[in-house]
Structures are given as structure tokens and as C-alpha cells.
XYZ file of C-alpha atoms in Angstrom:
649
model
C 0.514 0.115 -0.003
C 3.100 2.470 0.866
C 4.797 1.322 -2.579
C 1.412 2.378 -4.922
C 0.626 5.480 -1.952
C 4.719 7.044 -2.831
C 4.335 6.451 -6.490
C 0.670 7.853 -7.137
C 1.632 10.956 -4.145
C 3.443 13.437 -7.605
C 1.011 13.866 -8.852
C -1.489 13.143 -5.815
C -3.958 16.579 -6.159
C -5.376 15.673 -9.615
C -6.368 12.179 -8.738
C -9.719 11.143 -7.371
C -9.027 8.615 -4.574
C -6.981 11.232 -2.892
C -9.507 13.898 -3.521
C -11.973 10.866 -1.781
C -8.956 11.494 0.761
C -8.549 15.111 1.482
C -12.558 15.448 1.983
C -12.281 12.283 4.573
C -10.496 14.482 6.766
C -11.942 14.863 9.991
C -11.471 17.868 11.670
C -11.328 20.085 9.639
C -7.853 21.225 11.507
C -6.276 17.621 10.148
C -8.365 18.767 6.618
C -6.316 22.671 6.865
C -2.876 20.883 7.962
C -3.301 18.290 5.243
C -3.261 21.143 3.220
C 0.091 22.846 4.007
C 1.933 19.887 3.559
C 0.790 19.218 0.411
C 1.162 22.843 -1.269
C 4.278 23.990 1.217
C 7.379 22.043 1.243
C 7.350 18.638 3.674
C 7.605 14.928 3.436
C 5.401 12.906 1.467
C 4.847 10.410 4.206
C 3.174 13.040 5.913
C 0.006 11.690 4.009
C 0.566 8.575 3.960
C -1.653 8.101 7.276
C -4.933 9.580 5.832
C -4.550 8.003 2.099
C -4.752 4.788 4.075
C -7.443 5.313 6.251
C -9.424 6.332 3.014
C -7.898 2.534 1.142
C -9.249 0.760 4.373
C -12.327 2.124 3.795
C -12.507 1.554 -0.107
C -10.626 -2.155 0.443
C -11.397 -3.252 3.438
C -9.193 -6.516 3.664
C -6.493 -4.268 4.298
C -6.617 -4.519 7.786
C -6.170 -8.044 7.469
C -4.224 -9.125 4.451
C -2.111 -11.501 6.186
C -5.325 -13.607 7.479
C -6.861 -13.954 3.982
C -3.550 -14.637 1.972
C -3.865 -17.238 5.587
C -7.308 -18.609 4.610
C -7.389 -18.308 0.382
C -3.573 -20.988 1.034
C -3.995 -23.575 -1.882
C -0.896 -25.099 -1.954
C -0.962 -28.122 0.497
C -4.547 -30.009 -0.427
C -3.388 -33.214 1.081
C -2.774 -31.665 3.981
C -7.020 -30.975 4.168
C -8.232 -34.896 4.562
C -6.375 -35.714 8.261
C -7.902 -39.266 8.451
C -6.844 -39.427 4.923
C -3.431 -39.210 6.096
C -3.915 -41.291 9.489
C -3.259 -44.399 7.042
C -1.840 -46.099 4.504
C -3.482 -45.927 1.747
C -2.675 -48.268 -1.591
C -3.633 -46.549 -4.784
C -3.930 -48.703 -8.136
C -4.358 -46.887 -11.683
C -6.165 -48.821 -14.087
C -5.258 -47.553 -17.173
C -6.892 -47.906 -20.523
C -8.940 -47.695 -23.102
C -12.425 -46.477 -24.145
C -13.439 -50.639 -23.981
C -10.511 -52.364 -22.485
C -11.652 -53.385 -18.774
C -10.006 -50.965 -16.979
C -13.413 -50.153 -14.699
C -14.954 -53.908 -14.765
C -11.621 -55.499 -13.408
C -11.967 -52.483 -10.654
C -15.876 -53.751 -9.513
C -14.965 -57.358 -9.200
C -12.782 -55.509 -6.465
C -14.905 -53.541 -5.193
C -17.279 -56.176 -5.149
C -15.521 -58.958 -2.699
C -14.237 -56.501 -0.198
C -16.166 -55.994 3.353
C -16.700 -52.587 2.732
C -16.809 -50.722 -0.494
C -17.452 -46.936 -2.376
C -17.596 -46.637 -5.076
C -17.946 -42.765 -6.969
C -18.982 -42.017 -11.035
C -19.565 -38.803 -13.245
C -23.185 -40.020 -14.113
C -26.318 -40.805 -11.647
C -26.207 -43.604 -14.862
C -22.701 -44.977 -14.032
C -23.779 -45.009 -10.112
C -27.117 -46.433 -11.323
C -26.140 -49.786 -12.597
C -22.730 -50.041 -9.723
C -25.676 -49.696 -8.156
C -27.968 -52.766 -9.425
C -25.158 -55.156 -10.540
C -24.065 -55.231 -7.359
C -27.459 -55.749 -5.204
C -27.320 -58.957 -7.951
C -25.091 -60.142 -7.250
C -26.001 -60.457 -3.829
C -23.810 -57.845 -2.265
C -26.128 -55.523 -0.659
C -25.375 -51.827 -1.925
C -27.270 -48.244 -1.352
C -27.111 -45.569 -3.633
C -26.151 -42.031 -3.657
C -27.235 -39.251 -5.964
C -27.710 -35.717 -5.419
C -31.627 -35.391 -5.432
C -31.510 -39.483 -4.172
C -30.907 -41.733 -1.811
C -31.870 -45.452 -2.196
C -30.524 -48.279 0.918
C -30.921 -51.703 -0.173
C -32.297 -53.519 2.039
C -36.352 -52.065 3.209
C -35.052 -51.703 7.048
C -33.490 -48.201 5.446
C -29.719 -48.813 7.095
C -26.932 -48.597 6.027
C -25.302 -51.207 3.649
C -21.745 -51.261 3.151
C -21.147 -50.573 -0.095
C -21.929 -47.342 -1.657
C -22.231 -46.813 -5.959
C -22.373 -42.486 -5.329
C -21.433 -40.141 -7.786
C -18.677 -37.985 -7.049
C -19.787 -35.160 -5.861
C -21.987 -37.561 -2.970
C -18.486 -39.268 -1.508
C -18.221 -39.619 1.966
C -14.310 -38.717 3.304
C -14.690 -39.551 6.809
C -16.262 -42.796 6.538
C -13.395 -45.937 6.667
C -13.884 -48.110 3.268
C -11.580 -51.504 2.418
C -12.107 -50.382 -1.487
C -12.063 -47.054 -3.153
C -12.851 -46.663 -7.114
C -12.527 -43.516 -8.827
C -14.460 -44.281 -11.974
C -12.542 -41.383 -14.932
C -10.021 -39.814 -12.733
C -9.046 -37.429 -15.985
C -11.768 -35.741 -15.423
C -9.829 -34.253 -12.202
C -9.092 -31.481 -15.123
C -12.830 -30.528 -16.495
C -12.595 -26.704 -15.774
C -15.789 -26.700 -13.847
C -16.332 -30.629 -11.778
C -12.297 -31.471 -11.652
C -12.365 -30.237 -7.430
C -14.740 -33.568 -7.027
C -12.156 -35.614 -8.062
C -9.222 -33.608 -6.433
C -11.218 -34.165 -3.247
C -12.342 -37.774 -3.720
C -8.392 -38.679 -4.366
C -6.711 -37.063 -1.590
C -9.943 -37.622 1.024
C -11.094 -41.162 0.695
C -11.018 -43.402 3.479
C -10.098 -46.620 1.583
C -7.654 -49.734 2.840
C -7.281 -49.735 -1.060
C -8.161 -46.918 -4.081
C -8.913 -48.319 -7.349
C -8.383 -44.985 -9.273
C -9.686 -45.817 -13.374
C -9.466 -43.466 -16.405
C -6.874 -42.461 -19.675
C -3.327 -43.137 -19.533
C -2.655 -39.726 -19.270
C -3.598 -39.005 -16.111
C -0.816 -41.436 -14.258
C 2.035 -39.187 -14.182
C 0.044 -36.697 -12.039
C -1.518 -39.309 -10.066
C 1.305 -40.639 -8.988
C 2.834 -37.111 -8.519
C -0.556 -36.306 -6.489
C 0.727 -39.277 -4.122
C 4.088 -38.708 -3.922
C 3.202 -35.797 -1.973
C 1.149 -37.985 0.387
C 4.203 -41.018 0.683
C 1.750 -42.841 -1.570
C 2.789 -45.008 -4.234
C 0.837 -45.756 -7.376
C 0.893 -49.007 -8.625
C 0.113 -48.852 -12.622
C -2.587 -51.594 -14.780
C -2.402 -51.318 -18.104
C -5.093 -52.242 -20.505
C -5.885 -53.188 -24.480
C -9.021 -52.461 -25.784
C -10.861 -56.139 -26.039
C -12.328 -55.971 -29.431
C -10.444 -53.678 -32.797
C -11.883 -50.182 -33.806
C -11.337 -49.157 -37.284
C -11.647 -46.014 -38.587
C -12.725 -46.962 -42.850
C -11.223 -44.875 -45.278
C -14.848 -43.646 -46.423
C -17.765 -40.764 -45.294
C -21.480 -41.496 -45.116
C -22.085 -38.508 -47.480
C -25.627 -39.596 -47.604
C -28.605 -40.853 -45.104
C -28.992 -42.994 -47.891
C -25.836 -45.561 -46.570
C -26.537 -45.709 -43.230
C -26.461 -49.713 -42.332
C -28.486 -50.541 -38.831
C -26.223 -50.706 -35.681
C -25.553 -47.121 -37.221
C -24.723 -43.986 -34.360
C -24.837 -40.821 -36.208
C -23.091 -37.871 -32.918
C -23.820 -34.291 -33.048
C -22.669 -31.554 -30.637
C -26.138 -29.756 -30.766
C -29.680 -30.101 -30.603
C -30.698 -27.936 -33.851
C -27.700 -31.712 -35.866
C -30.387 -33.540 -33.091
C -34.412 -32.315 -34.156
C -32.796 -31.772 -38.706
C -31.031 -35.925 -38.412
C -33.925 -37.195 -37.096
C -36.629 -35.633 -38.781
C -34.573 -37.008 -42.230
C -34.566 -40.108 -40.675
C -37.411 -40.387 -40.266
C -37.938 -38.974 -43.522
C -36.240 -42.038 -45.462
C -38.278 -44.879 -43.549
C -36.548 -45.270 -40.818
C -36.763 -45.255 -37.369
C -34.236 -43.589 -35.082
C -33.793 -43.603 -30.875
C -32.408 -40.387 -29.462
C -30.552 -39.279 -26.209
C -28.791 -35.977 -26.307
C -27.815 -34.459 -21.938
C -30.912 -32.264 -21.126
C -33.500 -35.696 -21.448
C -33.947 -37.563 -17.927
C -31.889 -40.144 -17.142
C -35.262 -42.683 -16.809
C -35.326 -41.653 -20.773
C -32.192 -41.997 -21.387
C -32.338 -45.689 -20.083
C -35.834 -46.177 -22.782
C -34.062 -44.932 -25.636
C -30.632 -47.074 -25.281
C -33.076 -49.923 -24.780
C -34.977 -49.316 -27.365
C -31.558 -49.176 -29.633
C -30.734 -52.432 -28.473
C -33.110 -54.373 -28.469
C -33.003 -56.572 -31.871
C -36.030 -57.414 -32.242
C -36.833 -53.509 -32.725
C -37.716 -52.065 -35.794
C -35.300 -49.162 -34.528
C -32.234 -49.410 -35.787
C -30.363 -46.364 -35.258
C -29.470 -44.038 -33.339
C -29.174 -39.820 -32.697
C -27.358 -39.142 -30.522
C -24.744 -36.217 -28.045
C -21.442 -37.252 -26.548
C -23.438 -37.769 -24.068
C -23.064 -41.182 -25.125
C -19.262 -41.306 -23.981
C -20.374 -42.577 -20.971
C -22.599 -43.967 -18.635
C -24.941 -46.026 -21.219
C -23.429 -49.232 -22.207
C -24.721 -49.155 -26.475
C -25.203 -52.019 -29.562
C -22.855 -49.734 -31.890
C -21.435 -51.062 -35.174
C -20.446 -47.360 -36.618
C -20.205 -43.918 -35.214
C -20.584 -41.127 -38.131
C -19.726 -38.106 -36.609
C -22.054 -34.791 -38.487
C -19.295 -32.444 -37.494
C -15.981 -32.277 -35.133
C -16.653 -29.350 -34.106
C -17.656 -28.332 -30.620
C -19.071 -25.530 -28.662
C -16.278 -25.991 -25.046
C -15.459 -23.578 -22.123
C -12.486 -22.704 -21.360
C -10.749 -22.928 -17.708
C -11.515 -18.913 -18.268
C -15.390 -19.010 -18.023
C -15.389 -18.429 -22.341
C -16.166 -19.900 -25.002
C -15.563 -21.776 -27.429
C -16.064 -23.479 -30.245
C -13.303 -26.064 -31.726
C -12.055 -29.161 -33.198
C -13.165 -31.939 -30.414
C -9.438 -33.301 -28.956
C -8.162 -36.104 -29.049
C -9.676 -37.124 -25.725
C -13.425 -36.469 -27.252
C -12.534 -38.687 -30.310
C -11.002 -41.613 -28.359
C -13.672 -41.805 -26.065
C -16.276 -41.842 -28.060
C -15.265 -43.150 -30.953
C -14.560 -46.373 -28.513
C -18.344 -46.579 -28.104
C -17.922 -49.030 -31.659
C -18.745 -51.893 -31.048
C -17.917 -52.767 -27.451
C -17.652 -56.149 -26.077
C -19.474 -58.796 -26.089
C -22.465 -56.656 -27.643
C -22.969 -58.518 -31.298
C -21.155 -56.715 -32.913
C -17.527 -58.295 -32.923
C -15.047 -54.922 -34.260
C -16.114 -51.307 -33.994
C -16.047 -48.577 -36.890
C -15.684 -45.154 -37.390
C -15.945 -42.154 -39.848
C -17.546 -38.567 -40.351
C -20.672 -37.941 -42.601
C -18.572 -35.568 -44.245
C -15.795 -36.481 -46.717
C -13.105 -33.463 -46.154
C -14.101 -33.570 -42.374
C -12.892 -37.692 -42.566
C -8.964 -36.718 -42.559
C -9.092 -33.866 -39.587
C -11.326 -36.788 -37.891
C -7.824 -39.310 -38.464
C -4.968 -36.831 -38.017
C -7.429 -36.302 -34.520
C -7.767 -40.361 -33.321
C -3.695 -40.718 -34.268
C -2.283 -38.412 -31.718
C -1.667 -39.173 -28.116
C -3.590 -37.920 -25.266
C -2.267 -35.051 -24.381
C -1.232 -35.494 -20.578
C -2.809 -34.212 -17.896
C -1.037 -31.294 -15.749
C -3.661 -30.312 -12.992
C -6.926 -31.435 -10.940
C -9.100 -28.548 -9.707
C -9.706 -27.147 -6.371
C -13.377 -24.817 -5.454
C -12.700 -23.190 -2.024
C -14.589 -24.825 0.880
C -17.528 -24.408 2.865
C -16.107 -23.028 5.356
C -13.098 -21.572 4.255
C -15.721 -18.669 2.700
C -17.024 -18.936 5.988
C -13.789 -17.346 7.308
C -13.281 -14.718 4.482
C -17.264 -13.293 5.550
C -16.023 -13.165 9.649
C -13.150 -10.758 7.822
C -15.326 -9.012 5.502
C -19.128 -9.097 6.916
C -20.197 -6.703 4.413
C -19.280 -8.169 1.118
C -21.335 -10.236 -0.566
C -20.829 -13.620 -2.084
C -19.824 -12.517 -5.172
C -17.486 -10.529 -3.771
C -16.320 -13.280 -0.895
C -15.458 -15.275 -3.621
C -13.513 -12.910 -6.241
C -11.021 -11.965 -2.825
C -10.835 -15.754 -2.739
C -9.974 -16.689 -5.405
C -7.610 -13.839 -6.433
C -5.497 -13.830 -3.285
C -5.165 -17.555 -3.812
C -2.244 -19.563 -4.076
C -1.871 -22.524 -5.353
C 1.287 -25.013 -6.914
C 1.702 -26.255 -10.522
C 0.634 -29.109 -9.047
C -3.775 -27.784 -9.089
C -5.771 -24.681 -10.552
C -9.039 -23.340 -8.866
C -11.768 -24.534 -11.130
C -14.003 -22.302 -13.040
C -17.121 -20.379 -10.542
C -18.558 -18.436 -12.428
C -22.113 -20.668 -12.382
C -20.782 -20.391 -8.629
C -21.327 -16.208 -8.963
C -24.055 -16.202 -11.513
C -26.750 -18.164 -8.961
C -24.805 -15.533 -6.195
C -24.960 -12.444 -7.724
C -29.023 -14.185 -8.782
C -29.883 -14.548 -5.170
C -28.433 -11.645 -3.455
C -30.926 -9.628 -2.160
C -32.644 -12.111 -0.365
C -31.786 -12.030 2.656
C -30.020 -15.288 3.972
C -27.280 -16.535 5.988
C -24.463 -17.972 4.306
C -24.048 -21.431 4.617
C -27.457 -21.216 3.288
C -26.664 -19.326 0.797
C -23.321 -21.071 -0.358
C -25.844 -24.741 0.366
C -28.077 -22.476 -2.627
C -25.691 -21.251 -5.336
C -24.075 -24.620 -5.561
C -27.403 -26.245 -6.702
C -26.501 -28.339 -10.124
C -28.293 -26.294 -12.950
C -28.602 -25.125 -16.197
C -28.421 -21.103 -16.261
C -29.163 -21.376 -19.519
C -32.341 -22.353 -18.557
C -35.030 -19.219 -17.434
C -37.905 -21.202 -15.288
C -35.468 -23.668 -13.290
C -33.315 -20.006 -12.444
C -36.116 -18.033 -11.338
C -37.836 -20.697 -9.889
C -34.346 -21.524 -7.972
C -35.007 -18.075 -6.959
C -38.671 -18.956 -5.875
C -36.880 -21.298 -3.692
C -34.746 -19.144 -1.957
C -37.194 -16.472 -1.321
C -39.685 -19.057 -0.199
C -37.274 -20.085 2.165
C -35.933 -16.540 2.943
C -39.135 -16.089 5.082
C -38.834 -19.311 6.438
C -42.093 -21.368 4.474
C -42.041 -25.283 3.804
C -42.231 -25.040 -0.076
C -44.693 -28.183 -0.651
C -46.016 -30.374 -2.993
C -48.843 -28.250 -3.794
C -46.431 -25.378 -3.926
C -44.722 -26.647 -6.467
C -47.423 -27.974 -8.187
C -48.947 -24.334 -8.446
C -45.694 -23.551 -9.773
C -45.289 -25.759 -12.548
C -49.465 -26.477 -13.334
C -48.226 -30.390 -12.457
C -50.351 -32.668 -14.759
C -48.611 -32.042 -17.673
C -49.844 -33.038 -21.139
C -47.540 -35.513 -23.742
C -45.959 -32.337 -25.917
C -47.501 -31.186 -28.899
C -43.947 -29.932 -30.521
C -40.454 -28.919 -29.429
C -41.105 -26.179 -27.627
C -42.703 -28.200 -25.344
C -40.224 -31.277 -25.440
C -37.863 -28.283 -23.662
C -40.021 -27.028 -21.049
C -41.332 -30.373 -20.152
C -36.861 -31.475 -19.754
C -36.999 -28.269 -17.957
C -39.495 -28.523 -15.322
C -37.992 -32.269 -14.664
C -35.126 -30.037 -13.740
C -36.811 -28.660 -11.153
C -37.937 -31.862 -10.213
C -34.470 -32.519 -9.626
C -33.480 -29.099 -8.022
C -36.236 -29.919 -5.035
C -34.808 -33.254 -3.840
C -31.390 -31.865 -4.425
C -32.250 -29.487 -1.922
C -34.573 -31.684 0.268
C -32.046 -33.474 1.283
C -29.746 -30.478 2.509
C -32.608 -28.204 4.248
C -35.376 -31.168 4.841
C -37.407 -29.291 6.991
C -38.958 -26.343 4.434
C -38.546 -29.182 1.236
C -40.762 -31.971 3.462
C -42.250 -33.531 -0.272
C -39.632 -35.360 -1.613
C -41.896 -39.008 -1.534
C -44.475 -37.798 -3.605
C -42.142 -34.640 -6.544
C -40.439 -37.927 -6.613
C -44.048 -40.096 -7.968
C -44.364 -37.291 -10.203
C -41.615 -36.713 -11.579
C -41.367 -40.604 -12.812
C -44.604 -39.882 -14.517
C -43.106 -37.189 -16.327
C -40.200 -39.118 -17.491
C -42.808 -40.956 -19.047
C -44.447 -38.000 -20.415
C -41.781 -36.654 -21.854
C -40.756 -40.557 -23.085
C -43.945 -40.050 -24.951
C -42.524 -37.031 -26.863
C -39.057 -38.135 -26.941
C -40.617 -41.681 -30.178
C -42.843 -38.602 -32.038
C -40.137 -36.464 -31.831
C -40.064 -36.707 -35.801
C -43.781 -35.221 -35.556
C -43.316 -32.876 -33.034
C -41.057 -31.386 -34.928
C -42.772 -31.141 -37.952
C -45.758 -29.771 -35.705
C -42.696 -26.801 -34.745
C -42.236 -26.678 -38.714
C -45.632 -25.907 -39.603
C -46.058 -23.432 -36.432
C -43.548 -21.101 -37.685
C -44.773 -21.017 -40.979
C -43.811 -16.833 -41.441
C -39.769 -18.346 -40.723
C -39.777 -17.056 -37.469
C -38.789 -19.674 -35.546
C -38.654 -23.457 -35.102
C -37.261 -25.065 -32.640
C -36.284 -22.191 -29.477
C -33.718 -21.352 -27.956
C -31.543 -23.335 -31.293
C -30.532 -21.478 -34.851
C -31.645 -22.573 -37.282
C -28.559 -24.034 -38.623
C -27.843 -24.659 -42.593
C -28.592 -28.788 -42.855
C -32.178 -27.554 -41.496
C -32.259 -24.773 -44.423
C -31.130 -27.280 -46.888
C -32.774 -29.946 -46.191
C -36.419 -28.218 -45.516
C -35.358 -27.190 -49.461
C -35.026 -31.088 -49.944
C -38.489 -31.613 -48.970
C -40.032 -28.956 -50.989
C -38.464 -30.776 -54.212
C -39.515 -33.501 -52.825
C -43.360 -33.165 -52.319
C -42.982 -31.080 -55.689
C -41.991 -33.937 -57.040
C -44.416 -36.753 -55.258
C -46.855 -34.223 -56.679
C -46.075 -34.389 -59.615
C -46.265 -38.200 -59.704
C -50.309 -37.953 -59.378
C -52.824 -38.737 -57.134
C -52.098 -42.563 -56.895
C -48.142 -41.708 -55.235
C -50.101 -39.302 -52.803
C -51.988 -41.194 -51.085
C -50.150 -44.273 -51.137
C -48.259 -41.634 -49.011
C -50.105 -39.110 -46.849
C -51.933 -43.504 -45.793
C -48.075 -44.789 -44.790
C -48.142 -47.232 -47.063
C -45.941 -46.373 -49.004
C -42.447 -43.826 -48.229
C -40.401 -41.798 -50.302
C -37.421 -44.264 -50.000
C -39.780 -47.035 -51.237
C -41.481 -43.677 -53.813
C -37.146 -43.557 -54.830
C -36.575 -46.675 -55.602
C -39.617 -47.496 -57.714
C -38.903 -44.724 -59.667
C -34.611 -45.738 -59.944
C -36.281 -49.413 -60.526
C -38.827 -48.127 -63.806
C -35.534 -46.280 -64.746
C -33.571 -49.449 -64.743
C -35.936 -51.467 -66.306
C -37.699 -48.626 -68.602
C -33.593 -48.640 -70.704
C -33.158 -52.073 -70.967
C -35.883 -52.357 -73.485
C -38.518 -54.669 -70.257
C -40.852 -52.515 -70.065
C -41.302 -50.738 -74.066
C -40.684 -54.466 -75.519
C -44.302 -55.830 -73.338
C -45.762 -52.350 -74.442
C -45.127 -53.513 -78.282
C -46.185 -56.167 -78.088
C -49.669 -55.420 -76.187
C -50.152 -52.798 -79.420
C -49.809 -55.317 -81.358
């Protein structure tokens, strides 16, 4: 502070900051003495006390800077977990690509242990282990942010737990712990959860599963805890081939194909084009409820179901077992968020490409080998380059300020908002080269949104860590209403929630209604998530869970009829204003509309019989094209011409 003062004092009276310092000088005789020291010969140090008083009023952290720096010192995260440091843990790293059996071997050890915990990145993965464990007569509980399911009827805690990684306990002792997808320790938003599990789980054996790119970082982190890492490498169980040709046209689709898109707009467009060819397709994307994803996966995997094509986002990269023969990248460009929270559009990484492509030819499925290609010929060469590159090593692990650290900050800075506390914490935090502070934009967004609502700091912190998509206005508005009702100490009842969401809801008639139903499902998730943190204020979790299951069924109806919803949305937007809410129309959709109009004109010219058969569903555009092609071939060969000639004679 003093150095800044000495530099700035040269043009003291010309700066607004120092002019404010002059005005704040009381009483008036001190003000006069200050003016004399400025105007008359004197030492610049004479002004420093006045400057410092004003600086502390503007920047209150100056009074306790040393304490704040100590609180925000993140250079020794292993010391945050004394229970884990009190035991000597054995770390086993199962490294390998997708479909190599690495997680399988870790789970076998989990099932054979007296007690264990599985930590996965998705609810679907936790649910899968929960089911497998209980099916193997190993009682296992399920713990996610929104759900607790006990293996026994008397609701006693089982010796085994399958949970999402944010929900793992660092105080409970286990014989075996499994941490899945360890490479996500570098994730800009969620990496802190993997760091916490790796450093803090109290287990005799820690089985870590993931990409080999994380081996060096895990080894270095464990070196700081005095624990050695045993590495077990695995190879892919089935071959994966990158084809030398692109699909180029949806006419070339085959049973077992999966088209991977990176936006809902492309999902809608491709689904509609596939349906126009008389084919059924399953649809999976990130914002669908878990139950709907499982049903769509089941539909695609069922050998007796006519649905043989899957259209999906990279949501299939984890958590779903799918019988895919060929992965087709509709695009290799994906919007991402960097470590600074800035949105970027760039080619997919090698890690992402391998994760998605590796879903083809799953071991134990009806396809003994997998294939991967692109929709467009221009993308194929670049995809080959991406897949041929080695995955860059994971260099740092994520960290996040804890509620206790923020509370200590608030003790020193009682007038600061939660958003400001987080900003100050991050600006003062010190980390070494093995760690980074995770992106906190979502946290700050929620903190600013509910700042005007009177809440104690701990409750405010919990509301700000709620898992929601801030791009969904309905969900954000609901969180605001939850917080306001909570602050008045008024319980949020089932009836209140039904009035707010206008339950019961009908099946969607267009895409806009489907998107709204997905948002309502997220609201129910939000209620359940808060109910486990504030049970008295969110008392009707059981009732909400029941209607959420019903809503899941309604959404499944909408997804099964998604092409009809798209048509309804497009016909309802005849003026061309909008057809898919929240998504900008892409070139592919415009091109498809133009092609559809041309098809309609051709069908009209073919006569009333073709039109009638098409309208009644007895004939598809694909069948019509095939008949037309056969007619032309046979006409060129002279077969029909000969017969007609005979008839004329």
C-alpha cells in the first residue's frame, strides 16, 4: 500500500482517489494541515496516514490481508484430509482406452471387499453399479445429489455405496474405493470433486480408472501424500477401425449406426431426415432425464425392435452400454468452455474423439468390431489426424473453495457479498503447479441472482452450489422462488410446487413443449437436491419423486415422437420466425427443408396414387425413390418397352 502511495503522490491532487481522501479528513484542522503539507514544502510520508484510512474504507480487506492470504492458501490440499493421512493407502491405477475392461476389474475388487464405495461422474453410472452389486448379492446403497436408495428395507446403511463423485464421504472408512474417469480431474468446472476423492477417501485400497494421460499427475499427487501408485495397463478388447470413406448421405445408413451431433439443432435435423427415409431412430442427448435415456438405449439395443439407428450427442461417451457397430461424426466441431469460462468453438480433442469413437464394437455386444467415420468427406482426414495423436497429459487437478473457507472470509469481511467473497478468495489464492482453481462463473451467477434475498451465509452457499443450467430461465426463476420462500421460513410443499409447474402436464405437441417438460424435470431434480440439505423446508420429496417418474414417462412419449414434434414446430412457425426454441437454425436444416419442398413437388407431379399412398403411410419417400429407380433401369433395358410393343400389336 505504501509503495502505491509513494508512486501516486506525485500527482496527488489530480487523482479522484486522493481527492476523496482529502474530503474524508476530519476534523477541519487536520484538513487544513493536510493542505499545508501538500502546498508547502514537506515530506510525502506526512500524507500516508490519511491515504491509508481512506484506502481501508474502500478496500476493507487491507486490515486483514495476512489472515485472508492464510485462509486462501491452497498449496497443500492433502493436509485438508487428516483421516486419510492417518492411514497408509494403496493406490492402483487401471489405465486404458474405452472398452478395455479397466473399470470391470476395479468393480470386481469392489464387490469382493467387505466394504466399498464407487464414485462415478454420472447418475447413470452410479445406478448401474448399484444394480450390478445388488444383483450379485452384495447389498449396495445408491447416493446421488437428488436420491438415496437403500439396499435393505429397514433403511440401514449398507457396507457398499455407489454414488456420484460429489457425494462421496471423506470421513467414512472403506476397504476399497473406486474412482471412475479420473481424467476428469482436469475438468474446469467439476475437477475439484475428483481431487477431493483422490486425496480424501479413507480406504485401504483406492482403485483409479481412466486414461493413461492422468498417470503422471496421479503419481505426483500421491508422492506428496507419501503413497505409491501401482499402474495396470489394459488394451482394447475389440478392434476399432477408422474407415477410409465418409457416409456422405443418410441413404447409406446401416443397422447399428450411431450419428453423433454436438447440438440439439443437429439432433432434430438429422432425426427428421432419417424418419423421412422410412427408418426409425432412437434419440439421446444430455438434457433428457436418465429414465428416458435408458429407454432410448434399450429401444436401440433390442434386436427385436425395428429401431436400428441412434442419433446422439457426446452424452453417449459415458454411462450407457450401447450396441453400436459404427460411429458417424456429423461434425467434428464442438462448442466448449475454457478454464476462464469463455465459450469457444473448436475441433473436438483427441480425448473426446477416442471416448466417443470407442463406443463402437463394445465387448460382449452383437458387433465383434467397431468402425468410425464422418458424415462429410472433408472431415474424415481431420478426424484421422485427431485420432492418431496421443492424448496430452493431464497437468493439474481442480480445487474449489470450501464453505468453511468462505465463512472465515466472511468473518473478516462481514459487509462483502458472497460473489465478492469468492472473487477476493480467487484473487488471493495461492496454488502450486499441480493444481488450479476451478471455474466459478456458475456459482457467482447464482450468488448475484439471490443476493437481494436475506439468507445466512451457509444457506446462501448451498443454494449457489445447486446443479442447474443457468441457460434455462424457468429453472433459474424457480430457484429464485425457492430461495425467497426459504428466507421467509415457509416450507415449499408439494401443492406449492404443483401450482408453480402447472402439474399435471400433458404430452408435448411440439419441440417447445418438450423443452419445457425437460426444464420442469430439472426443477423437480432441484427440489429433491435441496430436500436432502433442508429436509424441513422441502418436506415432500417422496411425492415429488413420484410425479417426476410420471413426467419421465411423458417425456419418453415426446422423444419417441420427436419427428412429429419437429414437424408441428415447423408448421406452427410458417412465417419462418422460429421453429426450435433456444437454437439457431442451421444450414443443414434449411437445406433439408428445401430438399423436402422439392420432394413434395416431385410427389405431386407423380400423380394422385403416389400422394395417396404416401399420406396413408403405405409408401415412404425411400420406397418411392427405389420404385422410380427400378422403373428407369427396366425402361432403359427395354423390358417394359418390349411388352408395351407386343400389346400394341
